[in-house]
Coordinates of C-alpha atoms in Angstrom, one line a residue:
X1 CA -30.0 11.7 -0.9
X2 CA -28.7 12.3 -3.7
X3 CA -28.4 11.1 -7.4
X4 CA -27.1 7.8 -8.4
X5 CA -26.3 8.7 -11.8
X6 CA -22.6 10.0 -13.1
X7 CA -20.8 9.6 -10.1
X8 CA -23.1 11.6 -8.2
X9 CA -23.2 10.5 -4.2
X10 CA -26.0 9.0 -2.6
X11 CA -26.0 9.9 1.2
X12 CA -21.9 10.8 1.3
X13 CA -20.7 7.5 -0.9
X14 CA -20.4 7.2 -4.0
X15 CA -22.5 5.7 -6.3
X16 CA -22.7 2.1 -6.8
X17 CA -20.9 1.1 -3.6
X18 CA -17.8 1.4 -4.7
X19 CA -16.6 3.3 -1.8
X20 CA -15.4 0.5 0.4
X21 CA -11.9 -0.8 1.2
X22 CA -12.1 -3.8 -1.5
X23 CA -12.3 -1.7 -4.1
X24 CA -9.7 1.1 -2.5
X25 CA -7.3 -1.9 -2.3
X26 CA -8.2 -3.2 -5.7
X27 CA -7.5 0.4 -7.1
X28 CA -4.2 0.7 -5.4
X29 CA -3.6 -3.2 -6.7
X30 CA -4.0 -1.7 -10.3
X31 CA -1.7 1.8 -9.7
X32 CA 1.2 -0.5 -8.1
X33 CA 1.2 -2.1 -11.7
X34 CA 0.9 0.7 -14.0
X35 CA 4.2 2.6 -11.9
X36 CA 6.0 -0.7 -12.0
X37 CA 5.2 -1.6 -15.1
X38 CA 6.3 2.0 -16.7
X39 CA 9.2 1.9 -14.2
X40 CA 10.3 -1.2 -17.0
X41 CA 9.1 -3.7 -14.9
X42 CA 7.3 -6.9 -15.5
X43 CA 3.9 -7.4 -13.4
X44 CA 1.6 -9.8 -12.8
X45 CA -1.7 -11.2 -10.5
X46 CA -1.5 -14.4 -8.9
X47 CA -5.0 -16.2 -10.7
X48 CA -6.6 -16.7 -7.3
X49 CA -6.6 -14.5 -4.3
X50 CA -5.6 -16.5 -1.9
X51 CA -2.1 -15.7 -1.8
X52 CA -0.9 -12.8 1.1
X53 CA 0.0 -10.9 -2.1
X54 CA -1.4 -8.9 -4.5
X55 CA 1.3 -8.7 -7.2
X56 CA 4.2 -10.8 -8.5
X57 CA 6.7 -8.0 -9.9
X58 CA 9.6 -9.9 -12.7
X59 CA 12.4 -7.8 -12.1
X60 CA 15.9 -8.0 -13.5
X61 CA 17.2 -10.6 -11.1
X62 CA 14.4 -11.9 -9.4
X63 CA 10.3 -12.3 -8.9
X64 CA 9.2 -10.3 -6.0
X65 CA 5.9 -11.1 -3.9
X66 CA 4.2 -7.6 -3.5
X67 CA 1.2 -6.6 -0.9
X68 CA 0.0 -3.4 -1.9
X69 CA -1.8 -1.5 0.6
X70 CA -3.7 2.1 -0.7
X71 CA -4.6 4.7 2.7
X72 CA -5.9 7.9 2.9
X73 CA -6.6 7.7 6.5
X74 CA -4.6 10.9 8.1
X75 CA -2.8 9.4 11.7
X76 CA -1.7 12.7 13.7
X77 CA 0.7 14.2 11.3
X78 CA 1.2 11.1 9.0
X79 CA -1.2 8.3 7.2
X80 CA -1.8 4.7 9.2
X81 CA -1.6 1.9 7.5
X82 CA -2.4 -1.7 8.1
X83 CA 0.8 -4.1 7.7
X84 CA -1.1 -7.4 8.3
X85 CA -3.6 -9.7 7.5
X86 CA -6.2 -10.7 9.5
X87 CA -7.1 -14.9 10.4
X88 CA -9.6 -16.5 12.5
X89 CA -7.4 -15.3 15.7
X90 CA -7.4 -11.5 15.1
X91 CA -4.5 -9.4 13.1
X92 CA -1.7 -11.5 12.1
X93 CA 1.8 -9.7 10.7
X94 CA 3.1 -10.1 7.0
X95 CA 6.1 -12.4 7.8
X96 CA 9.2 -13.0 5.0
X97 CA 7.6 -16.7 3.8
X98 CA 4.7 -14.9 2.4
X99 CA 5.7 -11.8 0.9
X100 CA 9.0 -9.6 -0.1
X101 CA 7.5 -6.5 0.1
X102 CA 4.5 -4.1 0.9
X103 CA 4.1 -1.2 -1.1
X104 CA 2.0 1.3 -0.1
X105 CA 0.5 4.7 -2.1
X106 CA -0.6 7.2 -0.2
X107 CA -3.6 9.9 -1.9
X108 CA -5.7 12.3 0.2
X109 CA -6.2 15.9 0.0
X110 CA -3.0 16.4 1.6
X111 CA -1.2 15.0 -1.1
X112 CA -3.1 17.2 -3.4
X113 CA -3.6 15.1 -6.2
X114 CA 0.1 13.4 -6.4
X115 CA 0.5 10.1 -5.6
X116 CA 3.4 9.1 -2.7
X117 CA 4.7 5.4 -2.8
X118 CA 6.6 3.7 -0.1
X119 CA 8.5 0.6 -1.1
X120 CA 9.7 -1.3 2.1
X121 CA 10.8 -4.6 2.5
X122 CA 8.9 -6.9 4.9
X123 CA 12.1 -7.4 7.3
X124 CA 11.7 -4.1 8.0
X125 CA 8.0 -3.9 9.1
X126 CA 9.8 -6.1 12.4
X127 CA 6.3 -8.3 13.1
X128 CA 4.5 -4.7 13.1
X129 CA 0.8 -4.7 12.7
X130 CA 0.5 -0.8 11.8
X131 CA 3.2 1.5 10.6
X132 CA 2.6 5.2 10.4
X133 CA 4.3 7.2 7.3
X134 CA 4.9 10.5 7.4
X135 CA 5.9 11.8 4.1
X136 CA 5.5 15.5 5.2
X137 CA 7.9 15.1 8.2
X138 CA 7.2 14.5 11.8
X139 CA 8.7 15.4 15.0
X140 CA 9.4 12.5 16.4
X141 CA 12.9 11.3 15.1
X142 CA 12.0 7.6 16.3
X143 CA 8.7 7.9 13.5
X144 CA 10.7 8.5 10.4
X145 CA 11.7 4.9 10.1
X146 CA 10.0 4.7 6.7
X147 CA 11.1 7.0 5.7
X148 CA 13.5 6.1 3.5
X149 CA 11.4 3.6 1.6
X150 CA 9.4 6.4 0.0
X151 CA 9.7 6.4 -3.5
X152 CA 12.4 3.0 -3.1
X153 CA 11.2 1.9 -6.5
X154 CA 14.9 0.8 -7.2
X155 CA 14.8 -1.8 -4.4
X156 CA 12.6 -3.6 -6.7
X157 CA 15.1 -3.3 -9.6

């Protein structure tokens, strides 16, 4: 074991139990609105969290209803990620009455330090309950379907 102090891990986690999903989520929560907001956008966090999204973004012609999603976890070539929310009766799929879009930044040591965002609109998730981003390519043609949401700030614009 090791210290607690400093950042120091304690039995491969970091100290003060901060090493969870909650605060990987909230951490990619606050990222989504530093890049929006110094992309010239307006941002802001619903008061209560019982909403299916994270953050309201004020944009030029519109308010947009974000889910932000924050994944490390390598999938084969690319990184999973979870596009739903889970209920009483398992994993249920972001639908179009709840939120616009998910965004989703991607850090591991892959990425070496740099942060990758996707920006994709909810109709295109199609009622999927995972989606697999490969921002390094894959060779599957059929898997590059999100691709063109990385770095799609300007749908938000």
């Amino acid at each position: 074991m090791g210290r607690a102090r400093g950042g120091a891990r304690r039995g491969g986690r970091k100290a003060g139990g901060r090493d969870n999903t909650k605060h990987k989520g909230g951490t990619g929560e606050l990222l989504f609105m530093l890049e929006a907001a110094l992309r010239g956008l307006g941002v802001s966090r619903p008061f209560v969290d019982n909403e299916r999204y994270d953050v309201i973004v004020d944009a030029p012609r519109r308010l947009w209803r974000v889910q932000v999603k924050a994944s490390g976890a390598m999938h084969h070539q690319g990184f999973a990620v979870r596009a739903s929310w889970r209920s009483s009766e398992g994993a249920m799929p972001y639908t179009a009455e709840q939120i616009d879009f998910l965004a989703v930044v991607i850090e591991s040591r892959r990425t070496r330090g740099r942060r990758i965002w996707y920006v994709i609109p909810v109709r295109a998730l199609g009622g999927r309950l995972t989606i697999n981003l490969y921002p390094f390519g894959c060779r599957k043609d059929g898997e590059k379907r999100f691709e063109k949401y990385k770095e799609a700030w300007r749908l938000l614009g």
